[in-house]
Tab-separated table of C-alpha atoms in Angstrom:
chain	number	residue	atom	x	y	z
W	23	MET	CA	12.660	-104.533	56.973
W	24	ILE	CA	15.481	-103.442	59.272
W	25	ALA	CA	18.806	-104.566	57.823
W	26	MET	CA	21.103	-104.814	60.796
W	27	PRO	CA	24.412	-106.683	60.456
W	28	GLY	CA	24.336	-110.411	61.209
W	29	LEU	CA	24.104	-111.379	64.851
W	30	ARG	CA	27.348	-113.349	64.949
W	31	GLY	CA	30.938	-112.148	65.204
W	32	ILE	CA	32.642	-110.409	62.349
W	33	LEU	CA	34.368	-113.607	61.240
W	34	GLY	CA	31.299	-115.845	61.497
W	35	VAL	CA	30.294	-117.643	58.285
W	36	ALA	CA	26.619	-118.138	57.485
W	37	ALA	CA	25.606	-121.279	55.634
W	38	GLN	CA	22.726	-121.622	53.170
W	39	ARG	CA	19.308	-120.645	54.435
W	40	GLN	CA	16.225	-122.778	54.133
W	41	THR	CA	12.930	-122.340	55.927
W	42	VAL	CA	12.305	-125.211	58.329
W	43	PRO	CA	9.124	-127.110	57.380
W	44	ILE	CA	6.626	-126.262	60.072
W	45	GLY	CA	4.257	-128.821	61.443
W	46	PRO	CA	2.847	-129.336	64.928
W	47	LEU	CA	6.431	-130.001	65.991
W	48	THR	CA	9.499	-128.402	64.444
W	49	PRO	CA	12.904	-130.146	64.372
W	50	LEU	CA	13.650	-128.282	67.604
W	51	GLY	CA	10.908	-130.106	69.461
W	52	GLY	CA	8.692	-127.106	70.204
W	53	LEU	CA	5.530	-125.566	68.833
W	54	HIS	CA	5.624	-123.150	65.915
W	55	ARG	CA	3.653	-120.013	66.680
W	56	LYS	CA	1.951	-118.424	63.704
W	57	GLY	CA	-0.317	-115.413	63.820
W	58	ARG	CA	-0.926	-112.534	61.454
W	59	THR	CA	2.017	-112.235	59.063
W	60	HIS	CA	3.845	-109.018	58.135
W	61	ARG	CA	6.593	-110.161	55.752
W	62	ASN	CA	7.824	-106.582	55.351
W	63	PRO	CA	6.576	-104.779	58.445
W	64	PRO	CA	5.964	-101.043	58.067
W	65	LYS	CA	8.323	-98.665	59.810
W	66	GLY	CA	7.497	-98.136	63.435
W	67	ILE	CA	5.505	-101.359	63.806
W	68	ASP	CA	5.035	-102.255	67.473
W	69	MET	CA	5.392	-105.977	68.224
W	70	THR	CA	4.131	-105.706	71.766
W	71	GLU	CA	0.925	-106.193	73.653
W	72	PRO	CA	-0.342	-102.746	74.727
W	73	ASN	CA	-0.572	-103.667	78.398
W	74	ASN	CA	2.797	-105.390	78.515
W	75	ALA	CA	4.953	-103.171	76.341
W	76	PRO	CA	8.490	-102.343	77.504
W	77	ARG	CA	9.350	-98.680	77.198
W	78	SER	CA	13.115	-98.748	76.796
W	79	PHE	CA	16.203	-100.647	75.677
W	80	GLN	CA	17.148	-100.997	79.329
W	81	GLU	CA	13.809	-102.572	80.255
W	82	ILE	CA	14.092	-105.188	77.518
W	83	ILE	CA	17.475	-106.247	78.900
W	84	LEU	CA	16.156	-106.367	82.467
W	85	ARG	CA	13.203	-108.499	81.375
W	86	LEU	CA	15.505	-110.976	79.634
W	87	GLN	CA	17.722	-111.148	82.728
W	88	THR	CA	14.726	-111.801	84.971
W	89	TYR	CA	13.274	-114.382	82.599
W	90	TRP	CA	16.410	-116.473	82.184
W	91	ALA	CA	17.214	-116.248	85.889
W	92	SER	CA	13.760	-117.722	86.547
W	93	LYS	CA	14.657	-120.620	84.232
W	94	GLY	CA	17.732	-121.492	86.273
W	95	CYS	CA	20.493	-119.646	84.427
W	96	ALA	CA	23.316	-117.961	86.286
W	97	ILE	CA	23.190	-114.308	85.218
W	98	LEU	CA	26.794	-113.433	84.487
W	99	GLN	CA	28.414	-110.083	83.800
W	100	PRO	CA	29.937	-109.079	80.450
W	101	TYR	CA	33.471	-110.264	79.817
W	102	ASP	CA	35.930	-107.430	80.360
W	103	MET	CA	37.648	-107.644	76.981
W	104	GLU	CA	37.017	-106.490	73.412
W	105	VAL	CA	35.169	-109.284	71.626
W	106	GLY	CA	33.460	-109.528	68.253
W	107	ALA	CA	30.410	-111.359	69.589
W	108	GLY	CA	28.915	-112.754	72.775
W	109	THR	CA	30.047	-116.199	71.659
W	110	PHE	CA	33.661	-115.242	72.431
W	111	HIS	CA	32.904	-114.919	76.159
W	112	PRO	CA	34.609	-117.910	77.836
W	113	ALA	CA	31.259	-118.679	79.479
W	114	THR	CA	30.194	-119.824	76.014
W	115	THR	CA	33.335	-120.795	74.106
W	116	LEU	CA	35.056	-122.769	76.852
W	117	ARG	CA	32.042	-123.871	78.872
W	118	ALA	CA	30.471	-125.465	75.812
W	119	LEU	CA	33.302	-127.999	76.148
W	120	GLY	CA	33.561	-130.833	78.621
W	121	SER	CA	31.005	-132.954	80.416
W	122	LYS	CA	29.921	-130.662	83.252
W	123	ALA	CA	26.453	-129.110	83.162
W	124	TRP	CA	26.250	-125.350	82.573
W	125	ALA	CA	23.519	-122.732	82.336
W	126	ALA	CA	24.413	-119.070	81.952
W	127	ALA	CA	23.022	-115.885	80.424
W	128	TYR	CA	24.605	-112.466	80.030
W	129	VAL	CA	24.769	-109.223	78.078
W	130	GLN	CA	27.980	-108.832	76.085
W	131	PRO	CA	29.195	-105.559	74.539
W	132	SER	CA	30.653	-106.504	71.161
W	133	ARG	CA	32.769	-104.723	68.566
W	134	ARG	CA	32.910	-104.956	64.798
W	135	PRO	CA	35.262	-102.175	63.697
W	136	THR	CA	34.365	-102.471	60.006
W	137	ASP	CA	30.683	-101.803	60.753
W	138	GLY	CA	31.235	-98.287	62.087
W	139	ARG	CA	29.235	-95.558	60.324
W	140	TYR	CA	29.993	-92.561	62.571
W	141	GLY	CA	26.609	-92.964	64.279
W	142	GLU	CA	24.756	-91.854	61.145
W	143	ASN	CA	23.397	-95.159	59.869
W	144	PRO	CA	20.005	-96.006	61.436
W	145	ASN	CA	20.937	-99.591	62.212
W	146	ARG	CA	24.672	-100.200	61.817
W	147	LEU	CA	27.141	-99.851	64.686
W	148	GLN	CA	30.770	-100.687	65.425
W	149	HIS	CA	29.885	-101.240	69.102
W	150	TYR	CA	26.671	-102.996	70.025
W	151	TYR	CA	25.152	-105.411	72.541
W	152	GLN	CA	24.209	-109.066	72.375
W	153	TYR	CA	22.306	-111.177	74.859
W	154	GLN	CA	23.710	-114.670	75.114
W	155	VAL	CA	22.292	-117.844	76.641
W	156	LEU	CA	24.141	-121.177	76.861
W	157	ILE	CA	22.636	-124.275	78.459
W	158	LYS	CA	24.462	-127.619	78.610
W	159	PRO	CA	23.118	-130.176	78.067
W	160	SER	CA	20.547	-128.541	75.838
W	161	PRO	CA	17.074	-129.018	77.357
W	162	PRO	CA	14.453	-130.679	75.129
W	163	ASN	CA	12.175	-127.650	75.507
W	164	LEU	CA	14.755	-125.005	74.605
W	165	GLN	CA	12.642	-123.702	71.735
W	166	GLU	CA	9.662	-123.205	74.022
W	167	LEU	CA	11.916	-121.459	76.535
W	168	TYR	CA	13.100	-119.125	73.796
W	169	LEU	CA	9.551	-118.326	72.692
W	170	GLY	CA	8.732	-117.637	76.334
W	171	SER	CA	11.527	-115.066	76.408
W	172	LEU	CA	9.899	-113.217	73.513
W	173	GLU	CA	6.636	-113.161	75.419
W	174	ALA	CA	8.531	-111.839	78.452
W	175	ILE	CA	9.577	-108.756	76.490
W	176	GLY	CA	6.008	-108.180	75.360
W	177	VAL	CA	5.830	-109.918	71.972
W	178	ASP	CA	2.254	-111.118	71.357
W	179	MET	CA	2.547	-114.596	69.836
W	180	ASN	CA	-1.010	-114.397	68.514
W	181	LEU	CA	-0.180	-111.439	66.286
W	182	HIS	CA	3.184	-112.382	64.832
W	183	ASP	CA	4.690	-115.059	62.613
W	184	ILE	CA	7.670	-116.725	64.313
W	185	ARG	CA	9.772	-118.927	62.030
W	186	PHE	CA	12.991	-120.886	62.453
W	187	VAL	CA	15.062	-120.625	59.270
W	188	GLU	CA	18.012	-122.961	58.749
W	189	ASP	CA	21.322	-121.149	59.112
W	190	ASP	CA	24.095	-123.396	60.387
W	191	TRP	CA	26.828	-121.447	62.140
W	192	GLU	CA	30.605	-121.573	61.804
W	193	SER	CA	33.342	-119.506	63.411
W	194	PRO	CA	36.641	-120.053	61.576
W	195	THR	CA	38.597	-118.224	64.283
W	196	LEU	CA	37.235	-120.413	67.085
W	197	GLY	CA	37.353	-123.654	65.121
W	198	ALA	CA	33.685	-123.960	66.039
W	199	TRP	CA	30.445	-124.854	64.304
W	200	GLY	CA	26.895	-125.805	65.117
W	201	LEU	CA	23.538	-126.714	63.651
W	202	GLY	CA	21.407	-123.642	63.814
W	203	TRP	CA	18.496	-121.497	62.856
W	204	GLU	CA	17.833	-117.828	62.465
W	205	VAL	CA	14.646	-116.832	64.256
W	206	TRP	CA	12.436	-114.591	62.156
W	207	CYS	CA	9.558	-112.515	63.460
W	208	ASP	CA	7.356	-111.265	60.633
W	209	GLY	CA	10.192	-111.810	58.172
W	210	MET	CA	12.969	-110.108	60.153
W	211	GLU	CA	15.808	-111.903	61.945
W	212	VAL	CA	15.690	-111.221	65.687
W	213	SER	CA	17.805	-114.052	67.159
W	214	GLN	CA	19.948	-117.052	66.343
W	215	PHE	CA	19.497	-120.534	67.790
W	216	THR	CA	22.392	-123.009	67.650
W	217	TYR	CA	23.220	-126.492	68.861
W	218	PHE	CA	27.003	-126.440	69.302
W	219	GLN	CA	28.706	-129.421	67.673
W	220	GLN	CA	32.371	-128.492	67.967
W	221	VAL	CA	34.568	-125.824	69.571
W	222	GLY	CA	38.329	-125.542	69.164
W	223	GLY	CA	38.308	-128.776	67.216
W	224	HIS	CA	36.698	-130.692	70.106
W	225	ASP	CA	33.297	-132.334	69.825
W	226	CYS	CA	30.719	-130.885	72.209
W	227	SER	CA	29.445	-133.730	74.343
W	228	PRO	CA	26.885	-133.175	75.643
W	229	VAL	CA	25.606	-130.724	73.049
W	230	SER	CA	24.940	-127.193	74.300
W	231	GLY	CA	21.971	-125.100	73.245
W	232	GLU	CA	22.916	-121.481	72.521
W	233	LEU	CA	20.769	-118.411	71.890
W	234	THR	CA	22.005	-115.062	70.599
W	235	TYR	CA	19.787	-111.984	70.633
W	236	GLY	CA	20.868	-108.870	68.733
W	237	LEU	CA	19.644	-106.451	71.377
W	238	GLU	CA	19.572	-103.216	69.372
W	239	ARG	CA	17.885	-104.907	66.436
W	240	LEU	CA	15.305	-106.632	68.608
W	241	ALA	CA	14.663	-103.549	70.743
W	242	MET	CA	14.181	-101.266	67.739
W	243	TYR	CA	11.535	-103.627	66.440
W	244	VAL	CA	9.824	-104.131	69.786
W	245	LEU	CA	9.810	-100.404	70.572
W	246	GLY	CA	8.855	-99.310	67.063
W	247	ILE	CA	11.986	-97.200	66.480
W	248	ASP	CA	13.391	-96.377	63.022
W	249	HIS	CA	16.838	-95.047	64.029
W	250	VAL	CA	18.901	-96.710	66.735
W	251	MET	CA	20.104	-93.348	68.064
W	252	ASP	CA	16.492	-92.311	68.749
W	253	MET	CA	15.755	-95.399	70.844
W	254	PRO	CA	14.941	-94.647	74.512
W	255	PHE	CA	17.720	-96.155	76.602
W	256	ASN	CA	15.951	-95.719	79.955
W	257	ASP	CA	12.326	-94.920	80.779
W	258	PRO	CA	11.243	-91.870	78.737
W	259	GLN	CA	9.285	-90.707	81.787
W	260	SER	CA	12.239	-90.902	84.169
W	261	PRO	CA	13.676	-87.684	85.695
W	262	SER	CA	16.647	-87.938	83.321
W	263	PRO	CA	15.480	-89.662	80.125
W	264	MET	CA	18.252	-90.625	77.717
W	265	THR	CA	18.265	-92.008	74.219
W	266	TYR	CA	20.734	-94.508	72.799
W	267	GLY	CA	22.281	-91.606	70.899
W	268	ASP	CA	22.726	-89.532	74.051
W	269	ILE	CA	25.006	-92.279	75.336
W	270	PHE	CA	26.684	-93.677	72.219
W	271	LYS	CA	26.541	-91.214	69.302
W	272	GLN	CA	29.758	-89.454	70.300
W	273	THR	CA	31.676	-92.674	70.878
W	274	GLU	CA	30.483	-94.120	67.556
W	275	GLU	CA	31.926	-91.088	65.770
W	276	GLU	CA	35.222	-91.262	67.655
W	277	TYR	CA	35.775	-94.992	67.265
W	278	ALA	CA	34.773	-94.995	63.602
W	279	ARG	CA	37.457	-92.406	62.912
W	280	TRP	CA	40.033	-94.315	64.970
W	281	ASN	CA	39.114	-97.739	63.531
W	282	PHE	CA	39.293	-96.613	59.905
W	283	ASP	CA	41.958	-93.915	59.827
W	284	VAL	CA	44.055	-93.499	62.967
W	285	ALA	CA	44.791	-96.834	64.679
W	286	ASN	CA	48.555	-97.409	64.459
W	287	THR	CA	48.949	-100.508	62.310
W	288	GLU	CA	52.582	-101.075	63.281
W	289	VAL	CA	51.586	-101.157	66.942
W	290	LEU	CA	48.641	-103.452	66.192
W	291	LEU	CA	50.806	-105.888	64.230
W	292	ARG	CA	53.279	-106.005	67.102
W	293	HIS	CA	50.495	-106.557	69.642
W	294	PHE	CA	49.118	-109.426	67.548
W	295	GLU	CA	52.460	-111.197	67.577
W	296	GLU	CA	52.887	-110.507	71.295
W	297	ALA	CA	49.488	-112.070	72.008
W	298	GLU	CA	50.505	-115.169	70.050
W	299	VAL	CA	53.772	-115.480	71.950
W	300	GLU	CA	52.178	-114.922	75.357
W	301	CYS	CA	49.425	-117.463	74.657
W	302	ALA	CA	52.034	-120.081	73.783
W	303	ASN	CA	54.123	-119.166	76.833
W	304	ILE	CA	51.165	-119.532	79.194
W	305	LEU	CA	50.202	-122.922	77.809
W	306	ALA	CA	53.796	-124.152	77.906
W	307	GLN	CA	53.934	-123.825	81.697
W	308	ASP	CA	53.941	-126.990	83.765
W	309	HIS	CA	50.481	-127.827	85.116
W	310	ASP	CA	51.873	-128.286	88.613
W	311	ASP	CA	52.229	-124.858	90.217
W	312	PRO	CA	55.472	-124.818	92.276
W	313	LYS	CA	54.173	-122.037	94.521
W	314	THR	CA	50.909	-123.633	95.677
W	315	GLY	CA	51.579	-127.269	94.889
W	316	LYS	CA	48.257	-127.359	93.048
W	317	ARG	CA	47.578	-128.529	89.523
W	318	ILE	CA	46.584	-125.322	87.676
W	319	VAL	CA	46.070	-125.384	83.922
W	320	MET	CA	45.933	-121.750	82.762
W	321	ALA	CA	43.379	-122.108	79.966
W	322	HIS	CA	41.575	-118.836	80.683
W	323	PRO	CA	44.630	-116.519	80.760
W	324	ALA	CA	45.751	-118.110	77.502
W	325	TYR	CA	42.295	-117.643	75.993
W	326	ASP	CA	42.454	-113.942	76.893
W	327	GLN	CA	45.427	-113.683	74.543
W	328	CYS	CA	43.431	-115.439	71.831
W	329	ILE	CA	40.634	-112.877	72.271
W	330	LYS	CA	43.177	-110.050	72.023
W	331	ALA	CA	44.587	-111.470	68.801
W	332	SER	CA	41.114	-111.798	67.310
W	333	HIS	CA	40.172	-108.188	68.070
W	334	ILE	CA	43.502	-106.881	66.800
W	335	PHE	CA	42.901	-108.760	63.560
W	336	ASN	CA	39.502	-107.075	63.222
W	337	LEU	CA	41.108	-103.663	63.744
W	338	LEU	CA	43.748	-104.394	61.118
W	339	ASP	CA	40.962	-105.459	58.781
W	340	ALA	CA	39.156	-102.149	59.368
W	341	ARG	CA	42.380	-100.265	58.616
W	342	GLY	CA	42.546	-102.039	55.271
W	343	VAL	CA	46.076	-103.359	55.644
W	344	ILE	CA	45.309	-107.067	55.299
W	345	SER	CA	45.144	-108.638	51.838
W	346	VAL	CA	42.812	-111.509	50.931
W	347	THR	CA	45.664	-114.005	51.229
W	348	GLU	CA	46.873	-112.556	54.522
W	349	ARG	CA	43.331	-112.590	55.885
W	350	GLN	CA	43.093	-116.361	55.671
W	351	ALA	CA	46.526	-116.714	57.232
W	352	TYR	CA	45.560	-114.489	60.173
W	353	ILE	CA	42.321	-116.403	60.688
W	354	GLY	CA	44.340	-119.608	60.768
W	355	ARG	CA	46.696	-118.166	63.376
W	356	VAL	CA	43.821	-117.153	65.657
W	357	ARG	CA	42.165	-120.539	65.143
W	358	ALA	CA	45.387	-122.266	66.182
W	359	LEU	CA	45.374	-120.260	69.430
W	360	ALA	CA	41.716	-121.107	70.065
W	361	LYS	CA	42.400	-124.805	69.553
W	362	GLN	CA	45.345	-124.758	71.957
W	363	CYS	CA	43.186	-123.013	74.576
W	364	ALA	CA	40.408	-125.549	74.068
W	365	ASP	CA	42.946	-128.360	74.456
W	366	ALA	CA	44.060	-126.823	77.745
W	367	PHE	CA	40.514	-126.291	79.032
W	368	MET	CA	39.702	-129.952	78.391
W	369	GLN	CA	42.394	-130.777	80.952
W	370	THR	CA	40.737	-128.728	83.711
W	371	GLU	CA	38.355	-129.715	86.463
W	372	ALA	CA	35.789	-127.281	85.011
W	373	ALA	CA	35.636	-129.473	81.918
W	374	GLY	CA	35.245	-132.632	83.978
W	375	PHE	CA	38.887	-133.717	83.769
W	376	GLU	CA	39.908	-136.139	86.495
W	377	VAL	CA	43.531	-136.316	87.575
């Protein structure tokens, strides 16, 4: 069984796991699909139907984009900042708040500095990709939509055992939590499924349905690859075929060295404090902009500073300069920023605020 890191951000906390009792209807309101079971699939197992099999990491992403676009989601671009998970994208964190409907899907490059292994580990990376879907309010058939996305990437539901395993989610840094499930295919986690209950200390009303796919993990399984660096990134029959390692092996080596041994901790500590100060300064500004005469609450610029602080914390953690006691204090400081940003977003038109 491939043992990739958890799908959530580096500071996510997993709750106890319990297999959801499966009947004709699961608690998610959709059908459980059960076929031939491989609890510990052999290396190189191919999950796909022969006539519908994707041939590359790139094709799996394109199929997910096409599928969720066909279901009405806006296909967004990755957020242009260093984040620990796709959940940190404001299209999820902030848009899960407020009363306005929302439906978005996107790929998000994510970073977990402590997970770097110099590109040598077959399934552990400090930089990786997630596919994120957030729909508000959560549709009653979200589970069926998710299962349809697996079929879209070539997974034959008649041959594989799909289970939803209880795994409620919490992000201490975002002050967020939700009722959730890991999705297992033949005994291996391939996605996470969460109903957001709270973000930044605010209740989510209506509740959003969120899906997180660990793209490398899922693609390795679908393509039957044992080492992530050997995975075909584009079509192996293209004029210039490239593997995942052709693109990322060098950068994994470089960033692992920098994350663990070289990053200047004095500079990082200063940047953390600067992000805190700037976040507070942004949110302290009057909502009425004197230049335009418009009411402009700057929730997103402030949230950028929160994201910066979170990533800097993760780098400091990788450098080994944060004690157990300090760790909790830093998490609390980032959580305070996230709550202030959530408070600000709730006062915006995007959240349904009426002046």
